CSV table of C-alpha atoms in Angstrom, one decimal:
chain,number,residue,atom,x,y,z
A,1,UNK,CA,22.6,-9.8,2.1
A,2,UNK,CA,22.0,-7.8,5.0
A,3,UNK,CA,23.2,-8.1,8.5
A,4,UNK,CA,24.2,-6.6,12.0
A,5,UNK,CA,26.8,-8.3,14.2
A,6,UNK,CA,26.7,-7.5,17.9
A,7,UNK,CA,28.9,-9.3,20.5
A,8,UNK,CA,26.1,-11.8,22.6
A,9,UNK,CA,27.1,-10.8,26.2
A,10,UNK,CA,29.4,-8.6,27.5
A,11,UNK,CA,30.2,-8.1,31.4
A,12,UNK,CA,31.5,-5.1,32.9
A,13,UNK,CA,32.2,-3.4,36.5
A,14,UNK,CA,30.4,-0.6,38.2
A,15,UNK,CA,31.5,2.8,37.5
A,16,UNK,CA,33.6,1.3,34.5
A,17,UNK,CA,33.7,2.3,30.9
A,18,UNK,CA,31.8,-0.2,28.4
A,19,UNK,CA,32.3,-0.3,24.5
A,20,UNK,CA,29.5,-2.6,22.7
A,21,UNK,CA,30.5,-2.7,19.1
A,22,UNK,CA,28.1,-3.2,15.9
A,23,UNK,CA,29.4,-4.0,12.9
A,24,UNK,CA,26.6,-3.9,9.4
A,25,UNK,CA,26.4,-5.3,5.7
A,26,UNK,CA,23.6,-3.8,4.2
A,27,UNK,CA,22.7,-2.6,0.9
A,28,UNK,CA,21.9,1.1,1.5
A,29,UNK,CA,22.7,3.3,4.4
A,30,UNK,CA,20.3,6.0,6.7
A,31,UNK,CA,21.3,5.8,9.6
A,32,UNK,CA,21.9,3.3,12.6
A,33,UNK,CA,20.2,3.6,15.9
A,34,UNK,CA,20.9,2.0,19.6
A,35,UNK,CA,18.3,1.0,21.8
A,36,UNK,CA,18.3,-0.2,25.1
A,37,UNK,CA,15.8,-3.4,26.7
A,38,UNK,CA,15.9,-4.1,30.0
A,39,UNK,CA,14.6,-7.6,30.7
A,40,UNK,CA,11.2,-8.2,29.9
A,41,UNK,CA,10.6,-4.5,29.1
A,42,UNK,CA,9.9,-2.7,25.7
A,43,UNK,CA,12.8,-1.2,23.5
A,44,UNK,CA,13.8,2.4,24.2
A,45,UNK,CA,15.8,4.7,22.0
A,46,UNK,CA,19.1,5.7,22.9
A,47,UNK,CA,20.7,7.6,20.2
A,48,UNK,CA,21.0,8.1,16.6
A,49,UNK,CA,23.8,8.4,13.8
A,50,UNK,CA,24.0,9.5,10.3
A,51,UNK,CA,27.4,11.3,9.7
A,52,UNK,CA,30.8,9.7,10.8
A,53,UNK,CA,32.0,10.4,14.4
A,54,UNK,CA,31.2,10.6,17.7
A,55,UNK,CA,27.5,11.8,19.5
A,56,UNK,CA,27.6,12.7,23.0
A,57,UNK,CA,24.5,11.7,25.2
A,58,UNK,CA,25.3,12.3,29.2
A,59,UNK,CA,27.6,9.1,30.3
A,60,UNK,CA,26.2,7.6,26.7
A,61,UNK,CA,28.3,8.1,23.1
A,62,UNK,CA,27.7,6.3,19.9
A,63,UNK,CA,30.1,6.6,17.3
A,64,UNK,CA,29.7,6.2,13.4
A,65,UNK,CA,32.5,4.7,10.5
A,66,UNK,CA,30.1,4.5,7.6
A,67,UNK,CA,33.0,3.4,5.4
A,68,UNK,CA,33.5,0.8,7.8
A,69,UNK,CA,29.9,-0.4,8.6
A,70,UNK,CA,31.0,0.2,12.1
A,71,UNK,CA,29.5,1.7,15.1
A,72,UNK,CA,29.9,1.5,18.9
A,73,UNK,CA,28.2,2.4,22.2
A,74,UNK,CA,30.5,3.5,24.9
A,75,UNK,CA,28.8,3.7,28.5
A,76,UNK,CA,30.7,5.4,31.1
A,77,UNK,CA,30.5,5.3,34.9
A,78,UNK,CA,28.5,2.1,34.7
A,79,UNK,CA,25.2,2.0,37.2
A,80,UNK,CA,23.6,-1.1,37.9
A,81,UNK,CA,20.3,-0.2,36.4
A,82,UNK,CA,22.7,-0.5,33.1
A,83,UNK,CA,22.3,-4.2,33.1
A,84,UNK,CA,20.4,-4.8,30.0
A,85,UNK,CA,20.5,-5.7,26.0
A,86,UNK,CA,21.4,-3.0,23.8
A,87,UNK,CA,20.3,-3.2,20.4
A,88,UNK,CA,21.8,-2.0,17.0
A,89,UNK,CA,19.4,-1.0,14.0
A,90,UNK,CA,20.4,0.3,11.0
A,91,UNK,CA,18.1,2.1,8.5
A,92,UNK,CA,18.9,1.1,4.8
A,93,UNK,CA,16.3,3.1,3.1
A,94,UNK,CA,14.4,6.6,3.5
A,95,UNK,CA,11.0,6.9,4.1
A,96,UNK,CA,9.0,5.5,1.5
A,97,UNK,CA,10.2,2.2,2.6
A,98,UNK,CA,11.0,2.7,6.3
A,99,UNK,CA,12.3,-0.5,7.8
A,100,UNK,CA,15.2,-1.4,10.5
A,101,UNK,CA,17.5,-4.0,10.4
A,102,UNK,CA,18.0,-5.5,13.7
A,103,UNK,CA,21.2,-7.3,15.6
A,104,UNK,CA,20.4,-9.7,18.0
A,105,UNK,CA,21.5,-7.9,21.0
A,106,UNK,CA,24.4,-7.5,23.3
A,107,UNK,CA,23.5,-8.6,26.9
A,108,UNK,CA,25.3,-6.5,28.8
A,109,UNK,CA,25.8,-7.9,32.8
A,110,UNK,CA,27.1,-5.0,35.2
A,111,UNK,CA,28.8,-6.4,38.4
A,112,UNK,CA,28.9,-4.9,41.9
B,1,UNK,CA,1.5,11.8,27.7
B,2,UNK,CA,0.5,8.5,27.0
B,3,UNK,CA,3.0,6.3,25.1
B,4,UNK,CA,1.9,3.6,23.2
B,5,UNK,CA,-0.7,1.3,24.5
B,6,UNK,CA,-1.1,-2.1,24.1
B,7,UNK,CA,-3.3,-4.9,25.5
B,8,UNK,CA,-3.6,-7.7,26.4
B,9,UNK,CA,0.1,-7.8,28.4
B,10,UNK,CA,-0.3,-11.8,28.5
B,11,UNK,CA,-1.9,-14.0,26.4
B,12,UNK,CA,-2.1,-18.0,27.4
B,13,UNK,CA,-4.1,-20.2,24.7
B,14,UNK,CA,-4.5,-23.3,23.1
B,15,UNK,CA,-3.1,-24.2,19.8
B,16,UNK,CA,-6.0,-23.3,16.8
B,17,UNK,CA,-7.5,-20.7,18.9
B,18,UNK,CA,-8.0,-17.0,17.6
B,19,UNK,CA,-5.8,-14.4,19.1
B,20,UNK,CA,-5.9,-11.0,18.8
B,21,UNK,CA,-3.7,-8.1,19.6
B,22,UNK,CA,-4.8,-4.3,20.3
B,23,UNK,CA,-2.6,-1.7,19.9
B,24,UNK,CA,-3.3,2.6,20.6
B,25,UNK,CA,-0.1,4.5,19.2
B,26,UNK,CA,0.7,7.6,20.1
B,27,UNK,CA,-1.4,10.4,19.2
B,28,UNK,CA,-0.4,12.3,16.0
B,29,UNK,CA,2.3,9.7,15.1
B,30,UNK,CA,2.0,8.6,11.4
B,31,UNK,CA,3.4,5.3,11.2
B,32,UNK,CA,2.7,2.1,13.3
B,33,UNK,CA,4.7,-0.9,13.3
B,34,UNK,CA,4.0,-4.7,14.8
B,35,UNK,CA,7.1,-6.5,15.7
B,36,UNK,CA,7.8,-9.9,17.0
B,37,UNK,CA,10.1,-10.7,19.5
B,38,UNK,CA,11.8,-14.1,20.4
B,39,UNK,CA,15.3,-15.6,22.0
B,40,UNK,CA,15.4,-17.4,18.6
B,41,UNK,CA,14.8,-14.8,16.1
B,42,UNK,CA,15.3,-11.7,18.1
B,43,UNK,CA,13.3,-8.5,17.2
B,44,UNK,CA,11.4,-9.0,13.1
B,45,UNK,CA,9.0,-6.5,11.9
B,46,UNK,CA,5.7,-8.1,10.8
B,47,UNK,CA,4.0,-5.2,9.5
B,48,UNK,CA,4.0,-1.4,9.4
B,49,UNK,CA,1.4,1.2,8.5
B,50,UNK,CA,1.7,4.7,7.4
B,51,UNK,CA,-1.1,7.2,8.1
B,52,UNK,CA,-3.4,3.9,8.6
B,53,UNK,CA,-2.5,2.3,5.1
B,54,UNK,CA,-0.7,-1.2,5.0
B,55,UNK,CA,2.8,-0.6,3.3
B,56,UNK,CA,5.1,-3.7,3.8
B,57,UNK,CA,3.6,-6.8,5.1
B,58,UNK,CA,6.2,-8.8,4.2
B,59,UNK,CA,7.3,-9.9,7.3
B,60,UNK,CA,4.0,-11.9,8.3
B,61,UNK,CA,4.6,-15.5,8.5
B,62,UNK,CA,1.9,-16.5,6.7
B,63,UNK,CA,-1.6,-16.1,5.8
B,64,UNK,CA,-2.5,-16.8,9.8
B,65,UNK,CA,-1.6,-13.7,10.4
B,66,UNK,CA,-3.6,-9.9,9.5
B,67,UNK,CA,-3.6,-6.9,10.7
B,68,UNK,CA,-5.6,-3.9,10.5
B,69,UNK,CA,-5.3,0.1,11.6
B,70,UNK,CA,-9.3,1.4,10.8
B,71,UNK,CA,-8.5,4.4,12.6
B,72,UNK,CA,-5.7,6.7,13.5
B,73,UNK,CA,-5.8,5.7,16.7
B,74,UNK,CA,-6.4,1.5,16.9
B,75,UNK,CA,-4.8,-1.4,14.9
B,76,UNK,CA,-5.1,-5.1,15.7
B,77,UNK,CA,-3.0,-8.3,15.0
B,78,UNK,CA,-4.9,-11.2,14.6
B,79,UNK,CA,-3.4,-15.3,14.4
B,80,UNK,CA,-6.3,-17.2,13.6
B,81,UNK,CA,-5.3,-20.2,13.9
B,82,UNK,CA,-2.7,-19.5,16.4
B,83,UNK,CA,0.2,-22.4,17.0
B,84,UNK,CA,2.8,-23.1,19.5
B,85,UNK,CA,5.8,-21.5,17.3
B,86,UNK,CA,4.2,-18.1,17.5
B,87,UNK,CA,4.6,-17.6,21.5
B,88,UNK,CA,6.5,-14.7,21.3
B,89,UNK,CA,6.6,-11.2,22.6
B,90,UNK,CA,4.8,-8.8,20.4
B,91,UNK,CA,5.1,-5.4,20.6
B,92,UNK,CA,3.6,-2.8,18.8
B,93,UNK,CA,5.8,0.9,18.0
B,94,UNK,CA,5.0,4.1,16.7
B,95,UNK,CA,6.7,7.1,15.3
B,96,UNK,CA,6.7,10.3,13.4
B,97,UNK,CA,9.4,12.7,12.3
B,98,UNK,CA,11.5,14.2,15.0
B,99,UNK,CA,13.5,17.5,14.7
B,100,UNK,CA,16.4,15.5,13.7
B,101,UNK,CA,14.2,14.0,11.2
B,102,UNK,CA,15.3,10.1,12.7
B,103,UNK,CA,12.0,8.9,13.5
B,104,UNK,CA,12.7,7.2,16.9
B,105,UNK,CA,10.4,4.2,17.3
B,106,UNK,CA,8.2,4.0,20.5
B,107,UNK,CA,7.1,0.9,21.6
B,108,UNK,CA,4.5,-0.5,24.2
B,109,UNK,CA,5.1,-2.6,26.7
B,110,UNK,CA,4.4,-5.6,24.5
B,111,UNK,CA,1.8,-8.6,24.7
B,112,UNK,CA,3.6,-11.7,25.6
B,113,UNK,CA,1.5,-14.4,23.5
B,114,UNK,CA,1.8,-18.5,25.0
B,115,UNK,CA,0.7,-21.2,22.9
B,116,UNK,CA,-0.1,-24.7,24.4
């Protein structure tokens, strides 16, 4: 079957360093995407992997092990306004059947 | 520019009444997607569209549940008749290719739906 396993909640310190880890079973493989909700807000995109290793984003980086259906977020310097769920998505086909597979979320709580 | 609109932002009705959900994607995107959102279930994709035509509805609950894109520019989701398992937060996302050729999804702000 498919599926995505996030950790539920995580809590972490101001101007800390934050891992959130993803781990996915699925039966094809195109890419895995994180997106960030803040509460009672839409979904917005925060990066995109394909290839194995690590993309830089500003204080955000998103690493890929596709032999190990493994990905992670790391969030540096940690702000406040970084209190929200981060979502993992992996694509498992190409375009002519575009569809996400979605983990739950990891709540992440920042504290002062 | 205008990201993807959606309306109404709150939606409070009684059980067997007919809801109905707009949603304006970006312009020039291709493909438009309706998703569900609950604590339960997290985020499931109901439906998506490519250049207005229907291409996987298997993610609609059941026959309560259509939706339409007659234009570029419009689609609805319609519950008809609605119940109290489908308050939920529905959004609707579009996309098209990027330079990286990822397709980033951009969502509205949703429609939070509430059944009595």
């Amino acid at each position: 079957g498919q599926n995505i396993d996030q950790p539920t909640e995580m809590t972490a310190t101001e101007g800390a360093i934050v891992q959130i880890n993803c781990t996915y079973q699925t039966s094809g493989f195109n890419g895995l995407f994180w997106y960030q909700q803040h509460a009672g807000e839409a979904p917005t995109f925060l990066s995109y992997n394909v290839l194995d290793g690590l993309e830089e984003k500003g204080r955000f980086s998103s690493f890929l092990s596709r032999s190990k259906g493994y990905s992670y977020l790391l969030l540096k310097e940690l702000q406040m306004k970084d209190s929200a769920s981060y979502l993992c998505a992996v694509r498992d086909r190409w375009d002519s059947n575009y569809q996400l597979i979605w983990g739950a979320g990891t709540k992440l709580i920042i504290k002062p | 520019d205008a990201g993807v609109i959606q309306s109404p932002r709150h939606e409070v009705t009684e059980m067997g009444q007919e809801v109905t959900l707009r949603c304006k994607p970006i312009s020039g995107h291709d493909y438009l997607f309706w998703y569900r959102q609950t604590m339960m279930r997290g985020l499931e994709l109901l439906i998506y569209f490519n250049n207005n035509v229907p291409i996987d509805d298997s993610g609609m609950p059941e026959d309560r549940f259509s939706a339409k894109m007659p234009n570029a520019s419009f689609s609805t989701l319609k519950i008809q008749p609605s119940e109290p398992r489908d308050s939920a937060v529905y959004f609707c996302a579009s996309t098209t290719p990027s330079r990286g050729g990822h397709r980033e999804l951009f969502f509205g702000e949703g429609s939070r739906l509430t059944v009595l």
